[in-house]
Amino acid sequence: MKQCNAYVRKERSDPNQLKCDNMTENEQEWETRRNKIDVKLKQAGWDTNDPTKVLQEVDTKNSDFDARVYKYKRETLSEEEKAYADYILLDNRGMPLAVVEAKKASVDARIGEKQAVMYVDDIKKKLESKKDVLIFYTNGIDIWYWNKGKEAPRLVSGFYSQDDLMRVRFQNVSAKSFLDVKPKEEIAGRGYQLEAIQRVIEDMERGKRRFLIVQATGTGKTRVAMSLIDIMIRSNRAQRILFLTDRTELNDQAFDENIVKFFP
C-alpha cells in the first residue's frame, strides 16, 4: 500500500477537497483504519483489539454507557435512530474518554468534526457523571484533537495516551481561571513586566496558544517567563513545562537564578 507523502489542503470552507499524491486514491475507509489509524493508536498505547481499552463501531444512540451495555453496528442496523462511532477510547475504569472519527486517507479529516461532536453529545447524555469526552478526527495522516469547550481544534502529531487524556480531563475539572491567579510580584513586579504578563494570561484565558514577547536585554525576560510558568502551575493548567533557551549559559542562568529559587 502506497503512503501519502505529499498533499495540499484546500481552505476550510471546502474541506472535502484534498489532493493527495503517491497513494491509492480508491483506498477505502476500512483500509485507512487498518493500515494507518490502528497503527498510530497502538503507538500511543491503544490496542484496537482490546475491548477493555478501545470500542469500535459502537452505536452511540442505542448504547447504555453508564451500564456499559454497548450496541454495535451489526446489532442496530434496523434501528430508526443510530449513529456509529468508529472508535471510543476508554479510561482506566472502562468509561468513555475520547471519540475518534475516521475518514479515508484521500479526504480531509476535518469533515469528520461534526460527526465526532454528535457522538460525544450522545455519550454525555447517557453518562450520569457528565465527564468530558475528548475528540479526535483523522484520515490516518492528519490527526485533529479537540478539547471542546476549552480550546479550539488543533492539528497534533499523534494520538494521546490514556494517561495524557485522563490528565487533560482532570485539568478541565480542576483548572482555575488564569485571571483569578494573580502574578507574584516577587517573581516579576515591574510595571511593564506585569503588563506583558496580563496581556498573555488574558489571551490564554480565551484559548490562544502562541505568544511573542519582545524585551530589551536586562529587562527581565526570564522573570516574565517564570511568572507565566508559576501562573500555569497554580491555575492547575500544566503539570510539566518545557523551558528552552538558545544558549547553554542562558539555560544555566535561568535554572540557577530563577527556577531553583521560585520552583524549589
Short mmCIF file of C-alpha atoms in Angstrom, two decimals:
data_model
loop_
_atom_site.label_atom_id
_atom_site.label_comp_id
_atom_site.label_asym_id
_atom_site.label_seq_id
_atom_site.Cartn_x
_atom_site.Cartn_y
_atom_site.Cartn_z
CA MET A 1 0.00 0.00 0.00
CA LYS A 2 1.49 3.31 -1.04
CA GLN A 3 1.69 6.05 1.56
CA CYS A 4 0.54 9.63 1.07
CA ASN A 5 3.80 11.56 1.08
CA ALA A 6 2.55 14.95 -0.05
CA TYR A 7 -0.84 16.55 -0.33
CA VAL A 8 -2.36 20.01 -0.45
CA ARG A 9 -5.21 21.13 1.78
CA LYS A 10 -7.83 23.48 0.44
CA GLU A 11 -9.38 26.20 2.58
CA ARG A 12 -11.59 25.07 5.45
CA SER A 13 -14.62 26.36 3.54
CA ASP A 14 -14.11 23.40 1.19
CA PRO A 15 -12.84 20.60 3.44
CA ASN A 16 -13.99 17.84 1.09
CA GLN A 17 -11.28 18.76 -1.40
CA LEU A 18 -7.92 17.17 -0.72
CA LYS A 19 -5.32 16.50 -3.36
CA CYS A 20 -3.20 13.53 -2.43
CA ASP A 21 -0.19 12.34 -4.39
CA ASN A 22 1.57 8.98 -4.34
CA MET A 23 -1.24 6.98 -2.80
CA THR A 24 -4.06 4.77 -3.94
CA GLU A 25 -6.95 7.17 -4.31
CA ASN A 26 -9.54 4.41 -4.08
CA GLU A 27 -8.33 3.29 -0.64
CA GLN A 28 -11.41 2.56 1.42
CA GLU A 29 -12.00 3.80 4.95
CA TRP A 30 -11.52 0.35 6.46
CA GLU A 31 -8.11 0.16 4.78
CA THR A 32 -7.12 3.56 6.15
CA ARG A 33 -8.18 2.40 9.59
CA ARG A 34 -6.28 -0.87 9.41
CA ASN A 35 -3.11 0.44 7.76
CA LYS A 36 -2.77 3.86 9.33
CA ILE A 37 -5.13 4.74 12.17
CA ASP A 38 -4.87 1.44 14.09
CA VAL A 39 -1.09 1.67 13.84
CA LYS A 40 -0.96 5.20 15.23
CA LEU A 41 -3.38 4.35 18.01
CA LYS A 42 -1.17 1.41 19.01
CA GLN A 43 1.86 3.73 19.10
CA ALA A 44 0.02 5.72 21.79
CA GLY A 45 -0.82 2.59 23.79
CA TRP A 46 -4.29 1.90 22.37
CA ASP A 47 -4.69 -1.73 21.29
CA THR A 48 -7.71 -1.72 18.99
CA ASN A 49 -8.13 -5.46 19.58
CA ASP A 50 -8.55 -4.94 23.34
CA PRO A 51 -12.21 -4.09 24.16
CA THR A 52 -11.22 -3.01 27.67
CA LYS A 53 -9.39 -0.08 26.07
CA VAL A 54 -10.96 0.55 22.67
CA LEU A 55 -14.51 0.02 21.38
CA GLN A 56 -15.23 0.08 17.64
CA GLU A 57 -18.40 0.73 15.63
CA VAL A 58 -20.44 1.47 18.75
CA ASP A 59 -23.97 2.81 18.29
CA THR A 60 -23.91 5.94 20.44
CA LYS A 61 -27.70 6.39 20.30
CA ASN A 62 -28.66 2.92 21.48
CA SER A 63 -25.86 2.05 23.93
CA ASP A 64 -26.09 2.48 27.70
CA PHE A 65 -22.69 3.88 28.58
CA ASP A 66 -23.23 4.08 32.34
CA ALA A 67 -24.22 0.41 32.45
CA ARG A 68 -21.51 -0.45 29.88
CA VAL A 69 -24.10 -2.16 27.69
CA TYR A 70 -22.91 -1.44 24.19
CA LYS A 71 -24.78 -1.90 20.94
CA TYR A 72 -22.68 -2.39 17.84
CA LYS A 73 -23.26 -1.70 14.17
CA ARG A 74 -24.14 -5.29 13.38
CA GLU A 75 -26.91 -5.20 16.02
CA THR A 76 -28.71 -1.93 15.28
CA LEU A 77 -28.73 -1.55 11.50
CA SER A 78 -32.53 -1.84 11.58
CA GLU A 79 -32.97 0.83 14.27
CA GLU A 80 -34.64 4.06 13.23
CA GLU A 81 -32.09 6.21 15.07
CA LYS A 82 -28.49 5.07 15.04
CA ALA A 83 -25.00 6.56 14.93
CA TYR A 84 -21.75 4.63 14.87
CA ALA A 85 -18.57 5.93 16.46
CA ASP A 86 -15.53 4.48 14.72
CA TYR A 87 -13.52 4.27 17.95
CA ILE A 88 -14.27 5.03 21.59
CA LEU A 89 -11.20 5.18 23.82
CA LEU A 90 -11.85 4.13 27.42
CA ASP A 91 -10.39 5.40 30.69
CA ASN A 92 -8.89 3.16 33.38
CA ARG A 93 -12.39 2.41 34.71
CA GLY A 94 -13.75 1.41 31.32
CA MET A 95 -15.73 4.61 30.74
CA PRO A 96 -15.64 6.75 27.57
CA LEU A 97 -12.65 9.06 27.49
CA ALA A 98 -12.39 10.09 23.82
CA VAL A 99 -14.01 9.53 20.46
CA VAL A 100 -12.04 9.03 17.24
CA GLU A 101 -13.81 9.70 13.94
CA ALA A 102 -12.06 8.11 10.96
CA LYS A 103 -12.10 9.18 7.33
CA LYS A 104 -10.33 7.61 4.39
CA ALA A 105 -6.91 8.99 3.56
CA SER A 106 -7.97 10.75 0.35
CA VAL A 107 -10.32 13.22 2.10
CA ASP A 108 -9.77 15.99 4.61
CA ALA A 109 -10.03 14.70 8.19
CA ARG A 110 -11.95 17.82 9.21
CA ILE A 111 -15.13 16.67 7.53
CA GLY A 112 -15.46 14.28 10.49
CA GLU A 113 -15.67 17.06 13.08
CA LYS A 114 -19.49 17.33 13.20
CA GLN A 115 -19.92 13.57 13.40
CA ALA A 116 -17.46 13.34 16.28
CA VAL A 117 -19.31 16.08 18.16
CA MET A 118 -22.62 14.26 17.64
CA TYR A 119 -21.18 11.04 19.08
CA VAL A 120 -19.78 12.88 22.10
CA ASP A 121 -23.12 14.59 22.73
CA ASP A 122 -24.89 11.22 22.56
CA ILE A 123 -22.43 9.68 25.02
CA LYS A 124 -22.58 12.54 27.53
CA LYS A 125 -26.39 12.39 27.58
CA LYS A 126 -26.08 8.79 28.76
CA LEU A 127 -23.37 9.45 31.37
CA GLU A 128 -24.55 10.38 34.82
CA SER A 129 -21.12 11.80 35.66
CA LYS A 130 -21.21 14.15 32.63
CA LYS A 131 -17.43 13.83 32.39
CA ASP A 132 -15.77 15.36 29.37
CA VAL A 133 -15.27 13.15 26.34
CA LEU A 134 -12.42 14.37 24.18
CA ILE A 135 -12.39 14.38 20.38
CA PHE A 136 -10.09 13.22 17.61
CA TYR A 137 -10.82 13.12 13.90
CA THR A 138 -8.32 11.76 11.42
CA ASN A 139 -7.72 10.46 7.91
CA GLY A 140 -4.72 8.45 9.07
CA ILE A 141 -2.35 11.23 8.00
CA ASP A 142 -3.66 14.31 9.78
CA ILE A 143 -4.86 13.93 13.36
CA TRP A 144 -7.03 16.71 14.79
CA TYR A 145 -7.57 16.96 18.54
CA TRP A 146 -10.31 18.95 20.27
CA ASN A 147 -10.79 19.62 23.96
CA LYS A 148 -14.24 21.02 23.18
CA GLY A 149 -15.32 23.96 25.27
CA LYS A 150 -11.77 24.63 26.46
CA GLU A 151 -9.76 25.32 23.31
CA ALA A 152 -10.03 25.30 19.53
CA PRO A 153 -9.39 22.15 17.46
CA ARG A 154 -5.74 21.74 16.52
CA LEU A 155 -3.52 19.50 14.46
CA VAL A 156 -1.39 17.14 16.57
CA SER A 157 1.43 14.79 15.69
CA GLY A 158 -0.15 11.69 17.24
CA PHE A 159 -2.87 10.34 19.49
CA TYR A 160 -2.69 10.99 23.24
CA SER A 161 -2.16 8.09 25.62
CA GLN A 162 -4.75 7.11 28.19
CA ASP A 163 -2.76 8.85 30.95
CA ASP A 164 -2.46 12.03 28.88
CA LEU A 165 -6.19 12.16 28.14
CA MET A 166 -7.11 11.49 31.76
CA ARG A 167 -4.77 14.30 32.81
CA VAL A 168 -6.50 16.68 30.37
CA ARG A 169 -9.91 15.70 31.69
CA PHE A 170 -8.75 16.22 35.29
CA GLN A 171 -7.38 19.64 34.39
CA ASN A 172 -10.70 20.56 32.80
CA VAL A 173 -12.36 20.00 36.16
CA SER A 174 -9.68 21.36 38.48
CA ALA A 175 -8.46 24.29 36.40
CA LYS A 176 -8.85 27.81 37.72
CA SER A 177 -9.30 30.83 35.52
CA PHE A 178 -5.95 32.37 34.61
CA LEU A 179 -7.48 35.72 35.50
CA ASP A 180 -8.08 34.56 39.09
CA VAL A 181 -4.40 33.73 39.65
CA LYS A 182 -2.52 36.94 40.30
CA PRO A 183 1.14 37.25 39.27
CA LYS A 184 3.61 37.11 42.14
CA GLU A 185 5.42 40.44 42.18
CA GLU A 186 8.44 38.86 43.88
CA ILE A 187 8.98 36.99 40.59
CA ALA A 188 8.23 39.85 38.18
CA GLY A 189 6.98 43.11 39.63
CA ARG A 190 7.98 45.89 37.27
CA GLY A 191 5.12 47.69 35.55
CA TYR A 192 5.98 46.68 32.01
CA GLN A 193 6.55 43.07 33.13
CA LEU A 194 3.14 42.90 34.76
CA GLU A 195 1.59 44.46 31.65
CA ALA A 196 3.11 41.79 29.42
CA ILE A 197 2.05 39.01 31.78
CA GLN A 198 -1.50 40.37 31.99
CA ARG A 199 -1.88 40.53 28.21
CA VAL A 200 -0.69 36.95 27.82
CA ILE A 201 -2.94 35.48 30.51
CA GLU A 202 -5.96 37.32 29.11
CA ASP A 203 -5.40 35.68 25.74
CA MET A 204 -4.58 32.32 27.36
CA GLU A 205 -7.99 32.50 29.01
CA ARG A 206 -9.53 32.99 25.56
CA GLY A 207 -7.83 29.84 24.33
CA LYS A 208 -4.91 31.36 22.43
CA ARG A 209 -1.81 29.16 22.42
CA ARG A 210 1.09 31.17 20.93
CA PHE A 211 2.64 34.43 22.07
CA LEU A 212 5.65 36.56 21.28
CA ILE A 213 7.04 38.91 23.94
CA VAL A 214 9.85 41.24 22.86
CA GLN A 215 12.00 42.81 25.60
CA ALA A 216 15.36 44.53 25.59
CA THR A 217 18.41 42.99 27.23
CA GLY A 218 18.32 43.35 31.00
CA THR A 219 14.58 43.97 31.31
CA GLY A 220 13.74 40.59 32.82
CA LYS A 221 12.58 38.28 30.06
CA THR A 222 13.35 35.24 32.17
CA ARG A 223 11.41 36.68 35.10
CA VAL A 224 8.37 37.19 32.88
CA ALA A 225 8.67 33.58 31.71
CA MET A 226 8.98 32.36 35.31
CA SER A 227 5.87 34.32 36.27
CA LEU A 228 3.86 32.77 33.44
CA ILE A 229 5.08 29.30 34.43
CA ASP A 230 4.04 29.98 38.01
CA ILE A 231 0.57 31.08 36.89
CA MET A 232 0.09 27.98 34.72
CA ILE A 233 1.04 25.72 37.61
CA ARG A 234 -1.08 27.49 40.24
CA SER A 235 -4.09 27.53 37.93
CA ASN A 236 -3.79 23.73 37.53
CA ARG A 237 -3.38 24.13 33.76
CA ALA A 238 0.03 22.48 33.49
CA GLN A 239 1.90 19.70 35.23
CA ARG A 240 5.14 19.71 33.25
CA ILE A 241 6.63 22.65 31.37
CA LEU A 242 9.46 22.70 28.85
CA PHE A 243 11.69 25.79 29.08
CA LEU A 244 14.05 26.28 26.13
CA THR A 245 16.93 28.68 25.57
CA ASP A 246 19.18 29.24 22.57
CA ARG A 247 22.45 29.13 24.54
CA THR A 248 23.66 26.86 27.31
CA GLU A 249 24.74 29.76 29.52
CA LEU A 250 21.22 31.22 29.38
CA ASN A 251 19.81 27.86 30.34
CA ASP A 252 22.17 27.58 33.31
CA GLN A 253 21.44 31.14 34.40
CA ALA A 254 17.67 30.61 34.22
CA PHE A 255 17.98 27.45 36.27
CA ASP A 256 20.41 28.70 38.90
CA GLU A 257 18.92 32.17 39.42
CA ASN A 258 15.21 31.55 38.83
CA ILE A 259 13.93 28.00 38.62
CA VAL A 260 15.68 26.79 41.78
CA LYS A 261 14.55 29.91 43.63
CA PHE A 262 10.91 30.07 42.55
CA PHE A 263 10.17 26.37 41.99
CA PRO A 264 12.17 24.55 44.69
#
